[in-house]
Structures are given as structure tokens and as C-alpha cells.
Amino acid sequence: MTAKLINGTEIREEILKEIEAEVKEIKEKHGKVPGLVTILVGENPASVSYVTLKIQTAHRLGFHEVQDSQPGDISEEALLALIDKYNKDDAINGILVQLPLPKHIDEKKVINAIDPDKDVDGFHPVNVGRLMIGGSELKFPPCTPAGIQELIVRTGVETSGAEVVVVGRSNIVGKPIANMMLQKGKGANSTVTLVHTGTKDLEGHCKRADILIVAAGVPGLVKPEWIKPGACVIDVGVNRVGEKISEKTGKKVAILRGDVDFDAAKEIAGSITPVPGGVGPMTITMLMKNTLKSLKVKLGIA
Ligand code: NAP
């Protein structure tokens, strides 16, 4: 059996086109576009490349985008003041502070300083609470879990009544996606099990899963024989396992592997995400969707 490939790059394009059309329509009707500020502290190369991608995507969608780069030695006080400025800025609907921050800055304080109604990353405790309550309370689902749910829904996988097993309990992936899948409603209503390093029978739990979501950060953790035939497998893991020379650019690039043995798993699963090109492309897309939603809420059209 060869699984259906869940192509995150194609699904991203589909969603970006939908957002682009909505932005155009809102601009015509209301004279407003979503405003997103990305705050980058220091010059960590990975952060610079993530922020660049976010800015390019916002730009392509016709957002009002502000790029605010700050030196790595900015004081915590000055960063909090900057966030306060954007909290009060009417043209800004989403505030994104690129993490991680330098060690002298308390990340929690910074996240807590963002107006929850502009917290498009969905990391503020108010938004974590809204996610837990679910339904109409949910405002900004965190971007990677939101992307995972979109992939499942757009692949046409039945979630209602499905056994969902989530491997990993991080605050940015495992806990929120587990919470989202157990809510009542479309793309959810599942029976959810969350497993981690304290779990006794990881293999046994995985074998029961109709939908297996793996976010452990351990290359090849999930063996093909742990996969229920026909299951939907979402591999969130992005693990650098070496380097190679890119055929396109001639430059050194990382060799990436997921948490699932893809080549063997695709012969057993019903549908599966590749790494790269599965969950990865969805995260920034969902950030854009959250920023658009923030504007829509403000205009009373969400
Ligand atoms: P994390 O904070 O390191 O959490 C990993 C979780 O996996 C922990 O809860 C850990 O359990 C669990 N785990 C680790 N080894 C395990 C094992 N052998 N058996 C069972 N559970 C195990 O990682 P994260 O931030 O959630 O990220 C997970 C992976 O997803 C990483 O590879 C990351 O790069 C990737 N990721 C991708 C995207 C994207 O594509 N957009 C976004 C975010 C993350 P304990 O809690 O018991 O330690």
C-alpha cells in the first residue's frame, strides 16, 4: 500500500490564495489591510531566515508589514516599551516577537506583555486559556498545531470519533494540538491520547492511532510497525541529520529527517506528511491567517 502524500507546500498555496482574495475584498469594502509587525532581536541566522520568510509572505498577501529589528543587547525594559507601542498602534493587528530571545530577556514577560488580541502566535496565557475552552472562545490557535489541523481536514481524513495519538507534550505543538483535536466541532471531536517520555507503552498507543501526530524531535522514533494500516501520519519532527551539497545552489544544506521512518511508513499509512514539505510550510501560513482574523474581529466581520 502506498500512502497518499500530504503535500504541505501545495496546501499552503491553496490557503495563501484564499487569504489573498479575502484581503483584497476587505480592502475594497473597508479600506483596511491586516497589519503585522515582526520584532527581531539580534542576528541569530535561523531567526533572521524565519523572519525574512514571514515578511515576504506578509508582503505577498498585501499586508501592512513592519519589520522592527533591534540589537541583541536591547534591554528588557526597552523591548517591553516597544511592544506597548505596537499594542497601541491601530494599524497593527498582529505582533510577532521572534523567539528565542537573548538570555538577559525574560521570554515569559515579553509574551505576557503582548495584547492577547494581537497575539497571533497564540502563546499568551489568555490565548492558551481560550484554546482550552474552545468553541467561539478560541481566537488564535498556535500556528504549527493550526497547520496540522488544516492538513488533516484538507486531506479529507475523518476526525470525529477517530483515535488520535499525539507524541510529545510541548507547549508549542503537543499540548495545543491534543487540545484542539478533542474539542467539539469540525476537524476535531476525536478521542485523544498524549504520550511522552513517561509513557509506558509508546508502541502500543501508536498502534491504536487512526491519526498519529508525532512531535518529539527524535529522528525515526516511530517505527513502521507501530503504524496502524491506513492511518493518517503527521510528522512534525524536523531533525538535522547531516549536510549535503544542494543541486540547485551548489551550497551546503542540512539533511532533514522527521520523527517517522518515512520510506517504510508510506507503505503502511493511508496518508502521510513528508519532511521537509509537510507541516513545515504551514506554520507561517497560519500566522498570516491569524493576523487576518485579528483584523476581521476588529472590524466585526469574523
Ligand atoms: P520539544 O519541546 O523538545 O518537545 C518534545 C516532546 O517530545 C517532549 O514532550 C518529550 O517528552 C517528547 N519526547 C521526546 N523523546 C521522546 C521519546 N523517545 N518518547 C516519547 N516522547 C518523547 O519539541 P517541540 O518544540 O514540540 O518540537 C518537536 C519537533 O517538531 C522538533 O523536531 C521540532 O523541530 C519540530 N517542529 C517543527 C515545526 C514546524 O515544522 N513548523 C514547528 C515546531 C516544532 P517529555 O516532555 O517527557 O520530555
mmCIF file of N, CA, C and O in Angstrom, residues 178-277:
data_model
loop_
_atom_site.group_PDB
_atom_site.id
_atom_site.type_symbol
_atom_site.label_atom_id
_atom_site.label_comp_id
_atom_site.label_asym_id
_atom_site.label_seq_id
_atom_site.Cartn_x
_atom_site.Cartn_y
_atom_site.Cartn_z
ATOM 1 N N ALA A 178 -3.240 18.456 20.856
ATOM 2 C CA ALA A 178 -4.066 17.466 21.565
ATOM 3 C C ALA A 178 -5.377 18.127 22.000
ATOM 4 O O ALA A 178 -6.467 17.568 21.829
ATOM 5 N N ASN A 179 -5.261 19.330 22.528
ATOM 6 C CA ASN A 179 -6.427 20.085 22.967
ATOM 7 C C ASN A 179 -7.381 20.415 21.830
ATOM 8 O O ASN A 179 -8.607 20.342 21.977
ATOM 9 N N MET A 180 -6.795 20.795 20.694
ATOM 10 C CA MET A 180 -7.631 21.178 19.553
ATOM 11 C C MET A 180 -8.407 19.976 19.006
ATOM 12 O O MET A 180 -9.567 20.098 18.613
ATOM 13 N N MET A 181 -7.759 18.810 18.993
ATOM 14 C CA MET A 181 -8.401 17.630 18.408
ATOM 15 C C MET A 181 -9.517 17.082 19.289
ATOM 16 O O MET A 181 -10.379 16.351 18.820
ATOM 17 N N LEU A 182 -9.503 17.426 20.584
ATOM 18 C CA LEU A 182 -10.565 16.875 21.441
ATOM 19 C C LEU A 182 -11.775 17.804 21.571
ATOM 20 O O LEU A 182 -12.791 17.426 22.168
ATOM 21 N N GLN A 183 -11.687 18.992 20.987
ATOM 22 C CA GLN A 183 -12.828 19.915 21.057
ATOM 23 C C GLN A 183 -13.989 19.375 20.217
ATOM 24 O O GLN A 183 -13.777 18.593 19.301
ATOM 25 N N LYS A 184 -15.187 19.858 20.539
ATOM 26 C CA LYS A 184 -16.327 19.517 19.672
ATOM 27 C C LYS A 184 -16.187 20.313 18.383
ATOM 28 O O LYS A 184 -15.662 21.420 18.408
ATOM 29 N N GLY A 185 -16.656 19.773 17.273
ATOM 30 C CA GLY A 185 -16.691 20.584 16.051
ATOM 31 C C GLY A 185 -15.875 20.004 14.924
ATOM 32 O O GLY A 185 -15.238 18.947 15.052
ATOM 33 N N LYS A 186 -15.887 20.746 13.807
ATOM 34 C CA LYS A 186 -15.261 20.311 12.562
ATOM 35 C C LYS A 186 -13.740 20.134 12.736
ATOM 36 O O LYS A 186 -13.093 20.946 13.389
ATOM 37 N N GLY A 187 -13.221 19.095 12.151
ATOM 38 C CA GLY A 187 -11.773 18.861 12.191
ATOM 39 C C GLY A 187 -11.282 18.412 13.550
ATOM 40 O O GLY A 187 -10.074 18.417 13.816
ATOM 41 N N ALA A 188 -12.226 18.010 14.425
ATOM 42 C CA ALA A 188 -11.836 17.616 15.784
ATOM 43 C C ALA A 188 -12.780 16.511 16.263
ATOM 44 O O ALA A 188 -13.041 15.563 15.545
ATOM 45 N N ASN A 189 -13.273 16.651 17.522
ATOM 46 C CA ASN A 189 -14.200 15.658 18.093
ATOM 47 C C ASN A 189 -13.570 14.262 18.142
ATOM 48 O O ASN A 189 -14.255 13.255 17.963
ATOM 49 N N SER A 190 -12.272 14.233 18.380
ATOM 50 C CA SER A 190 -11.540 12.962 18.398
ATOM 51 C C SER A 190 -11.354 12.479 19.831
ATOM 52 O O SER A 190 -11.567 13.230 20.789
ATOM 53 N N THR A 191 -10.933 11.228 19.954
ATOM 54 C CA THR A 191 -10.540 10.679 21.250
ATOM 55 C C THR A 191 -9.019 10.748 21.291
ATOM 56 O O THR A 191 -8.351 10.151 20.439
ATOM 57 N N VAL A 192 -8.500 11.538 22.238
ATOM 58 C CA VAL A 192 -7.080 11.896 22.161
ATOM 59 C C VAL A 192 -6.248 11.263 23.273
ATOM 60 O O VAL A 192 -6.649 11.272 24.436
ATOM 61 N N THR A 193 -5.103 10.734 22.894
ATOM 62 C CA THR A 193 -4.113 10.252 23.863
ATOM 63 C C THR A 193 -2.822 11.038 23.625
ATOM 64 O O THR A 193 -2.389 11.181 22.479
ATOM 65 N N LEU A 194 -2.243 11.538 24.715
ATOM 66 C CA LEU A 194 -0.995 12.302 24.606
ATOM 67 C C LEU A 194 0.107 11.476 25.264
ATOM 68 O O LEU A 194 0.000 11.133 26.441
ATOM 69 N N VAL A 195 1.143 11.147 24.500
ATOM 70 C CA VAL A 195 2.221 10.322 25.060
ATOM 71 C C VAL A 195 3.542 11.083 25.073
ATOM 72 O O VAL A 195 3.731 12.040 24.322
ATOM 73 N N HIS A 196 4.446 10.658 25.961
ATOM 74 C CA HIS A 196 5.700 11.387 26.203
ATOM 75 C C HIS A 196 6.735 10.426 26.760
ATOM 76 O O HIS A 196 6.508 9.206 26.782
ATOM 77 N N THR A 197 7.831 10.934 27.295
ATOM 78 C CA THR A 197 8.903 10.030 27.755
ATOM 79 C C THR A 197 8.496 9.239 29.005
ATOM 80 O O THR A 197 9.130 8.241 29.335
ATOM 81 N N GLY A 198 7.438 9.675 29.675
ATOM 82 C CA GLY A 198 6.986 8.936 30.856
ATOM 83 C C GLY A 198 5.989 7.829 30.508
ATOM 84 O O GLY A 198 5.552 7.079 31.389
ATOM 85 N N THR A 199 5.626 7.729 29.213
ATOM 86 C CA THR A 199 4.608 6.745 28.785
ATOM 87 C C THR A 199 5.209 5.335 28.795
ATOM 88 O O THR A 199 6.335 5.134 28.332
ATOM 89 N N LYS A 200 4.438 4.377 29.310
ATOM 90 C CA LYS A 200 4.975 3.007 29.448
ATOM 91 C C LYS A 200 5.025 2.253 28.131
ATOM 92 O O LYS A 200 5.987 1.592 27.837
ATOM 93 N N ASP A 201 3.945 2.347 27.339
ATOM 94 C CA ASP A 201 3.902 1.524 26.133
ATOM 95 C C ASP A 201 3.660 2.413 24.908
ATOM 96 O O ASP A 201 2.575 2.437 24.338
ATOM 97 N N LEU A 202 4.714 3.121 24.538
ATOM 98 C CA LEU A 202 4.616 4.063 23.413
ATOM 99 C C LEU A 202 4.120 3.334 22.141
ATOM 100 O O LEU A 202 3.202 3.798 21.458
ATOM 101 N N GLU A 203 4.723 2.212 21.867
ATOM 102 C CA GLU A 203 4.389 1.444 20.663
ATOM 103 C C GLU A 203 2.906 1.050 20.661
ATOM 104 O O GLU A 203 2.209 1.235 19.652
ATOM 105 N N GLY A 204 2.429 0.554 21.795
ATOM 106 C CA GLY A 204 1.029 0.106 21.892
ATOM 107 C C GLY A 204 0.064 1.253 21.619
ATOM 108 O O GLY A 204 -0.943 1.082 20.911
ATOM 109 N N HIS A 205 0.373 2.430 22.168
ATOM 110 C CA HIS A 205 -0.504 3.592 21.935
ATOM 111 C C HIS A 205 -0.482 3.983 20.453
ATOM 112 O O HIS A 205 -1.528 4.218 19.858
ATOM 113 N N CYS A 206 0.727 4.054 19.869
ATOM 114 C CA CYS A 206 0.835 4.470 18.468
ATOM 115 C C CYS A 206 0.052 3.515 17.561
ATOM 116 O O CYS A 206 -0.604 3.950 16.610
ATOM 117 N N LYS A 207 0.104 2.221 17.875
ATOM 118 C CA LYS A 207 -0.550 1.203 17.042
ATOM 119 C C LYS A 207 -2.067 1.371 16.985
ATOM 120 O O LYS A 207 -2.718 0.863 16.077
ATOM 121 N N ARG A 208 -2.637 2.049 17.999
ATOM 122 C CA ARG A 208 -4.098 2.246 18.034
ATOM 123 C C ARG A 208 -4.549 3.456 17.226
ATOM 124 O O ARG A 208 -5.738 3.675 17.024
ATOM 125 N N ALA A 209 -3.595 4.282 16.808
ATOM 126 C CA ALA A 209 -3.956 5.600 16.270
ATOM 127 C C ALA A 209 -4.517 5.556 14.850
ATOM 128 O O ALA A 209 -3.894 5.007 13.941
ATOM 129 N N ASP A 210 -5.693 6.169 14.690
ATOM 130 C CA ASP A 210 -6.204 6.426 13.337
ATOM 131 C C ASP A 210 -5.473 7.638 12.765
ATOM 132 O O ASP A 210 -5.275 7.764 11.556
ATOM 133 N N ILE A 211 -5.158 8.567 13.681
ATOM 134 C CA ILE A 211 -4.374 9.754 13.290
ATOM 135 C C ILE A 211 -3.216 9.832 14.271
ATOM 136 O O ILE A 211 -3.416 9.935 15.486
ATOM 137 N N LEU A 212 -2.008 9.741 13.745
ATOM 138 C CA LEU A 212 -0.814 9.742 14.591
ATOM 139 C C LEU A 212 -0.037 11.031 14.330
ATOM 140 O O LEU A 212 0.401 11.277 13.202
ATOM 141 N N ILE A 213 0.088 11.847 15.372
ATOM 142 C CA ILE A 213 0.787 13.140 15.238
ATOM 143 C C ILE A 213 2.059 13.048 16.068
ATOM 144 O O ILE A 213 1.994 12.858 17.290
ATOM 145 N N VAL A 214 3.204 13.166 15.402
ATOM 146 C CA VAL A 214 4.462 12.927 16.108
ATOM 147 C C VAL A 214 5.287 14.212 16.158
ATOM 148 O O VAL A 214 5.689 14.750 15.135
ATOM 149 N N ALA A 215 5.517 14.705 17.371
ATOM 150 C CA ALA A 215 6.297 15.931 17.576
ATOM 151 C C ALA A 215 7.237 15.704 18.748
ATOM 152 O O ALA A 215 7.068 16.250 19.828
ATOM 153 N N ALA A 216 8.257 14.866 18.517
ATOM 154 C CA ALA A 216 9.198 14.512 19.585
ATOM 155 C C ALA A 216 10.586 15.092 19.340
ATOM 156 O O ALA A 216 11.329 15.355 20.286
ATOM 157 N N GLY A 217 10.948 15.302 18.073
ATOM 158 C CA GLY A 217 12.296 15.785 17.779
ATOM 159 C C GLY A 217 13.329 14.669 17.897
ATOM 160 O O GLY A 217 14.482 14.918 18.241
ATOM 161 N N VAL A 218 12.902 13.424 17.605
ATOM 162 C CA VAL A 218 13.819 12.271 17.644
ATOM 163 C C VAL A 218 13.738 11.570 16.281
ATOM 164 O O VAL A 218 12.704 10.962 15.956
ATOM 165 N N PRO A 219 14.805 11.672 15.464
ATOM 166 C CA PRO A 219 14.703 11.099 14.109
ATOM 167 C C PRO A 219 14.377 9.610 14.137
ATOM 168 O O PRO A 219 14.997 8.839 14.883
ATOM 169 N N GLY A 220 13.360 9.234 13.340
ATOM 170 C CA GLY A 220 12.997 7.818 13.200
ATOM 171 C C GLY A 220 12.443 7.164 14.453
ATOM 172 O O GLY A 220 12.423 5.938 14.557
ATOM 173 N N LEU A 221 11.955 7.985 15.407
ATOM 174 C CA LEU A 221 11.417 7.415 16.657
ATOM 175 C C LEU A 221 10.292 6.407 16.386
ATOM 176 O O LEU A 221 10.252 5.321 16.961
ATOM 177 N N VAL A 222 9.371 6.794 15.489
ATOM 178 C CA VAL A 222 8.215 5.929 15.216
ATOM 179 C C VAL A 222 8.561 4.926 14.123
ATOM 180 O O VAL A 222 8.874 5.294 12.990
ATOM 181 N N LYS A 223 8.522 3.660 14.506
ATOM 182 C CA LYS A 223 8.879 2.579 13.567
ATOM 183 C C LYS A 223 7.656 2.240 12.701
ATOM 184 O O LYS A 223 6.518 2.377 13.154
ATOM 185 N N PRO A 224 7.915 1.764 11.469
ATOM 186 C CA PRO A 224 6.787 1.458 10.580
ATOM 187 C C PRO A 224 5.792 0.482 11.196
ATOM 188 O O PRO A 224 4.580 0.618 10.988
ATOM 189 N N GLU A 225 6.286 -0.488 11.973
ATOM 190 C CA GLU A 225 5.368 -1.498 12.536
ATOM 191 C C GLU A 225 4.494 -0.921 13.653
ATOM 192 O O GLU A 225 3.589 -1.582 14.147
ATOM 193 N N TRP A 226 4.745 0.345 14.068
ATOM 194 C CA TRP A 226 3.904 0.996 15.076
ATOM 195 C C TRP A 226 2.684 1.654 14.421
ATOM 196 O O TRP A 226 1.818 2.202 15.102
ATOM 197 N N ILE A 227 2.656 1.673 13.098
ATOM 198 C CA ILE A 227 1.596 2.414 12.392
ATOM 199 C C ILE A 227 0.455 1.478 12.024
ATOM 200 O O ILE A 227 0.679 0.405 11.445
ATOM 201 N N LYS A 228 -0.754 1.909 12.367
ATOM 202 C CA LYS A 228 -1.948 1.127 12.022
ATOM 203 C C LYS A 228 -2.158 1.240 10.505
ATOM 204 O O LYS A 228 -2.136 2.361 9.957
ATOM 205 N N PRO A 229 -2.370 0.135 9.811
ATOM 206 C CA PRO A 229 -2.581 0.228 8.360
ATOM 207 C C PRO A 229 -3.699 1.226 8.026
ATOM 208 O O PRO A 229 -4.775 1.187 8.625
ATOM 209 N N GLY A 230 -3.415 2.131 7.122
ATOM 210 C CA GLY A 230 -4.409 3.109 6.691
ATOM 211 C C GLY A 230 -4.445 4.379 7.527
ATOM 212 O O GLY A 230 -5.191 5.317 7.217
ATOM 213 N N ALA A 231 -3.639 4.462 8.576
ATOM 214 C CA ALA A 231 -3.670 5.646 9.461
ATOM 215 C C ALA A 231 -3.155 6.895 8.745
ATOM 216 O O ALA A 231 -2.397 6.812 7.772
ATOM 217 N N CYS A 232 -3.585 8.036 9.277
ATOM 218 C CA CYS A 232 -3.051 9.328 8.811
ATOM 219 C C CYS A 232 -1.863 9.664 9.721
ATOM 220 O O CYS A 232 -2.020 9.706 10.949
ATOM 221 N N VAL A 233 -0.704 9.892 9.135
ATOM 222 C CA VAL A 233 0.503 10.138 9.939
ATOM 223 C C VAL A 233 1.016 11.554 9.670
ATOM 224 O O VAL A 233 1.323 11.908 8.535
ATOM 225 N N ILE A 234 1.038 12.348 10.733
ATOM 226 C CA ILE A 234 1.535 13.723 10.627
ATOM 227 C C ILE A 234 2.864 13.793 11.373
ATOM 228 O O ILE A 234 2.904 13.667 12.600
ATOM 229 N N ASP A 235 3.925 13.989 10.611
ATOM 230 C CA ASP A 235 5.270 14.014 11.186
ATOM 231 C C ASP A 235 5.721 15.463 11.340
ATOM 232 O O ASP A 235 6.016 16.151 10.352
ATOM 233 N N VAL A 236 5.754 15.928 12.587
ATOM 234 C CA VAL A 236 6.105 17.332 12.842
ATOM 235 C C VAL A 236 7.622 17.495 12.988
ATOM 236 O O VAL A 236 8.170 18.575 12.807
ATOM 237 N N GLY A 237 8.302 16.416 13.300
ATOM 238 C CA GLY A 237 9.741 16.481 13.603
ATOM 239 C C GLY A 237 10.569 17.040 12.458
ATOM 240 O O GLY A 237 10.343 16.731 11.285
ATOM 241 N N VAL A 238 11.497 17.885 12.814
ATOM 242 C CA VAL A 238 12.478 18.390 11.849
ATOM 243 C C VAL A 238 13.843 18.191 12.497
ATOM 244 O O VAL A 238 14.190 18.907 13.437
ATOM 245 N N ASN A 239 14.556 17.198 12.028
ATOM 246 C CA ASN A 239 15.839 16.846 12.645
ATOM 247 C C ASN A 239 16.953 16.951 11.619
ATOM 248 O O ASN A 239 16.846 16.386 10.532
ATOM 249 N N ARG A 240 18.004 17.685 11.978
ATOM 250 C CA ARG A 240 19.170 17.787 11.080
ATOM 251 C C ARG A 240 20.044 16.571 11.301
ATOM 252 O O ARG A 240 20.554 16.387 12.403
ATOM 253 N N VAL A 241 20.195 15.750 10.277
ATOM 254 C CA VAL A 241 20.967 14.518 10.465
ATOM 255 C C VAL A 241 22.267 14.521 9.661
ATOM 256 O O VAL A 241 22.983 13.519 9.621
ATOM 257 N N GLY A 242 22.572 15.641 9.027
ATOM 258 C CA GLY A 242 23.815 15.732 8.266
ATOM 259 C C GLY A 242 23.755 16.910 7.309
ATOM 260 O O GLY A 242 22.855 17.756 7.417
ATOM 261 N N GLU A 243 24.717 16.942 6.385
ATOM 262 C CA GLU A 243 24.755 18.031 5.400
ATOM 263 C C GLU A 243 24.987 17.454 4.015
ATOM 264 O O GLU A 243 25.553 16.371 3.878
ATOM 265 N N LYS A 244 24.515 18.200 3.007
ATOM 266 C CA LYS A 244 24.773 17.780 1.617
ATOM 267 C C LYS A 244 24.944 19.044 0.769
ATOM 268 O O LYS A 244 24.633 20.154 1.231
ATOM 269 N N ILE A 245 25.400 18.856 -0.442
ATOM 270 C CA ILE A 245 25.533 19.997 -1.356
ATOM 271 C C ILE A 245 24.237 20.076 -2.172
ATOM 272 O O ILE A 245 23.828 19.096 -2.798
ATOM 273 N N SER A 246 23.604 21.257 -2.152
ATOM 274 C CA SER A 246 22.361 21.437 -2.897
ATOM 275 C C SER A 246 22.621 21.402 -4.402
ATOM 276 O O SER A 246 23.542 22.071 -4.887
ATOM 277 N N GLU A 247 21.781 20.624 -5.124
ATOM 278 C CA GLU A 247 21.931 20.551 -6.584
ATOM 279 C C GLU A 247 21.590 21.891 -7.228
ATOM 280 O O GLU A 247 22.164 22.288 -8.234
ATOM 281 N N LYS A 248 20.643 22.618 -6.589
ATOM 282 C CA LYS A 248 20.174 23.895 -7.146
ATOM 283 C C LYS A 248 21.217 24.996 -6.980
ATOM 284 O O LYS A 248 21.527 25.721 -7.903
ATOM 285 N N THR A 249 21.745 25.144 -5.745
ATOM 286 C CA THR A 249 22.594 26.304 -5.427
ATOM 287 C C THR A 249 24.076 25.959 -5.332
ATOM 288 O O THR A 249 24.924 26.848 -5.345
ATOM 289 N N GLY A 250 24.392 24.683 -5.209
ATOM 290 C CA GLY A 250 25.793 24.277 -5.047
ATOM 291 C C GLY A 250 26.308 24.549 -3.636
ATOM 292 O O GLY A 250 27.487 24.378 -3.360
ATOM 293 N N LYS A 251 25.414 25.016 -2.754
ATOM 294 C CA LYS A 251 25.837 25.333 -1.381
ATOM 295 C C LYS A 251 25.507 24.178 -0.445
ATOM 296 O O LYS A 251 24.641 23.349 -0.741
ATOM 297 N N LYS A 252 26.174 24.187 0.736
ATOM 298 C CA LYS A 252 25.897 23.168 1.761
ATOM 299 C C LYS A 252 24.527 23.415 2.369
ATOM 300 O O LYS A 252 24.193 24.544 2.734
ATOM 301 N N VAL A 253 23.713 22.367 2.467
ATOM 302 C CA VAL A 253 22.402 22.481 3.127
ATOM 303 C C VAL A 253 22.233 21.297 4.089
ATOM 304 O O VAL A 253 22.885 20.262 3.927
ATOM 305 N N ALA A 254 21.355 21.483 5.072
ATOM 306 C CA ALA A 254 21.138 20.428 6.060
ATOM 307 C C ALA A 254 20.321 19.287 5.447
ATOM 308 O O ALA A 254 19.433 19.520 4.629
ATOM 309 N N ILE A 255 20.628 18.059 5.847
ATOM 310 C CA ILE A 255 19.770 16.920 5.504
ATOM 311 C C ILE A 255 18.761 16.802 6.640
ATOM 312 O O ILE A 255 19.140 16.693 7.815
ATOM 313 N N LEU A 256 17.475 16.880 6.301
ATOM 314 C CA LEU A 256 16.428 16.860 7.322
ATOM 315 C C LEU A 256 15.706 15.521 7.338
ATOM 316 O O LEU A 256 15.434 14.942 6.283
ATOM 317 N N ARG A 257 15.408 15.043 8.546
ATOM 318 C CA ARG A 257 14.607 13.821 8.706
ATOM 319 C C ARG A 257 13.508 14.087 9.723
ATOM 320 O O ARG A 257 13.691 14.876 10.656
ATOM 321 N N GLY A 258 12.402 13.401 9.556
ATOM 322 C CA GLY A 258 11.316 13.535 10.522
ATOM 323 C C GLY A 258 11.469 12.561 11.677
ATOM 324 O O GLY A 258 12.493 11.885 11.819
ATOM 325 N N ASP A 259 10.418 12.486 12.489
ATOM 326 C CA ASP A 259 10.403 11.560 13.630
ATOM 327 C C ASP A 259 9.885 10.176 13.226
ATOM 328 O O ASP A 259 9.801 9.271 14.045
ATOM 329 N N VAL A 260 9.459 10.060 11.955
ATOM 330 C CA VAL A 260 8.895 8.806 11.451
ATOM 331 C C VAL A 260 9.791 8.321 10.306
ATOM 332 O O VAL A 260 10.291 9.131 9.529
ATOM 333 N N ASP A 261 9.968 7.015 10.218
ATOM 334 C CA ASP A 261 10.734 6.430 9.117
ATOM 335 C C ASP A 261 9.838 6.489 7.871
ATOM 336 O O ASP A 261 9.048 5.574 7.609
ATOM 337 N N PHE A 262 9.957 7.591 7.115
ATOM 338 C CA PHE A 262 9.010 7.898 6.047
ATOM 339 C C PHE A 262 8.918 6.793 4.983
ATOM 340 O O PHE A 262 7.821 6.356 4.621
ATOM 341 N N ASP A 263 10.078 6.358 4.474
ATOM 342 C CA ASP A 263 10.075 5.416 3.338
ATOM 343 C C ASP A 263 9.319 4.132 3.656
ATOM 344 O O ASP A 263 8.568 3.618 2.814
ATOM 345 N N ALA A 264 9.503 3.634 4.875
ATOM 346 C CA ALA A 264 8.799 2.404 5.248
ATOM 347 C C ALA A 264 7.355 2.719 5.644
ATOM 348 O O ALA A 264 6.433 1.969 5.301
ATOM 349 N N ALA A 265 7.149 3.850 6.341
ATOM 350 C CA ALA A 265 5.811 4.195 6.847
ATOM 351 C C ALA A 265 4.827 4.441 5.714
ATOM 352 O O ALA A 265 3.641 4.110 5.819
ATOM 353 N N LYS A 266 5.300 4.984 4.600
ATOM 354 C CA LYS A 266 4.371 5.308 3.500
ATOM 355 C C LYS A 266 3.765 4.045 2.865
ATOM 356 O O LYS A 266 2.770 4.108 2.162
ATOM 357 N N GLU A 267 4.371 2.914 3.103
ATOM 358 C CA GLU A 267 3.824 1.653 2.590
ATOM 359 C C GLU A 267 2.693 1.109 3.474
ATOM 360 O O GLU A 267 2.024 0.156 3.120
ATOM 361 N N ILE A 268 2.531 1.705 4.664
ATOM 362 C CA ILE A 268 1.540 1.189 5.624
ATOM 363 C C ILE A 268 0.425 2.220 5.878
ATOM 364 O O ILE A 268 -0.748 1.881 5.974
ATOM 365 N N ALA A 269 0.817 3.489 5.980
ATOM 366 C CA ALA A 269 -0.142 4.557 6.302
ATOM 367 C C ALA A 269 -1.122 4.766 5.154
ATOM 368 O O ALA A 269 -0.864 4.376 4.001
ATOM 369 N N GLY A 270 -2.264 5.433 5.477
ATOM 370 C CA GLY A 270 -3.219 5.808 4.439
ATOM 371 C C GLY A 270 -2.829 7.145 3.831
ATOM 372 O O GLY A 270 -3.007 7.391 2.637
ATOM 373 N N SER A 271 -2.306 8.033 4.691
ATOM 374 C CA SER A 271 -1.814 9.335 4.236
ATOM 375 C C SER A 271 -0.684 9.747 5.167
ATOM 376 O O SER A 271 -0.674 9.386 6.350
ATOM 377 N N ILE A 272 0.255 10.520 4.649
ATOM 378 C CA ILE A 272 1.449 10.843 5.455
ATOM 379 C C ILE A 272 2.083 12.142 4.965
ATOM 380 O O ILE A 272 2.057 12.446 3.773
ATOM 381 N N THR A 273 2.638 12.905 5.910
ATOM 382 C CA THR A 273 3.357 14.130 5.546
ATOM 383 C C THR A 273 4.835 13.805 5.337
ATOM 384 O O THR A 273 5.413 13.062 6.127
ATOM 385 N N PRO A 274 5.459 14.384 4.319
ATOM 386 C CA PRO A 274 6.907 14.230 4.173
ATOM 387 C C PRO A 274 7.648 15.248 5.054
ATOM 388 O O PRO A 274 7.043 16.206 5.515
ATOM 389 N N VAL A 275 8.911 15.025 5.269
ATOM 390 C CA VAL A 275 9.777 16.030 5.919
ATOM 391 C C VAL A 275 11.013 16.169 5.042
ATOM 392 O O VAL A 275 11.703 15.177 4.813
ATOM 393 N N PRO A 276 11.304 17.362 4.499
ATOM 394 C CA PRO A 276 10.500 18.578 4.613
ATOM 395 C C PRO A 276 9.308 18.558 3.640
ATOM 396 O O PRO A 276 9.166 17.626 2.872
ATOM 397 N N GLY A 277 8.477 19.620 3.731
ATOM 398 C CA GLY A 277 7.390 19.781 2.758
ATOM 399 C C GLY A 277 6.035 19.326 3.264
ATOM 400 O O GLY A 277 5.081 19.264 2.488
#
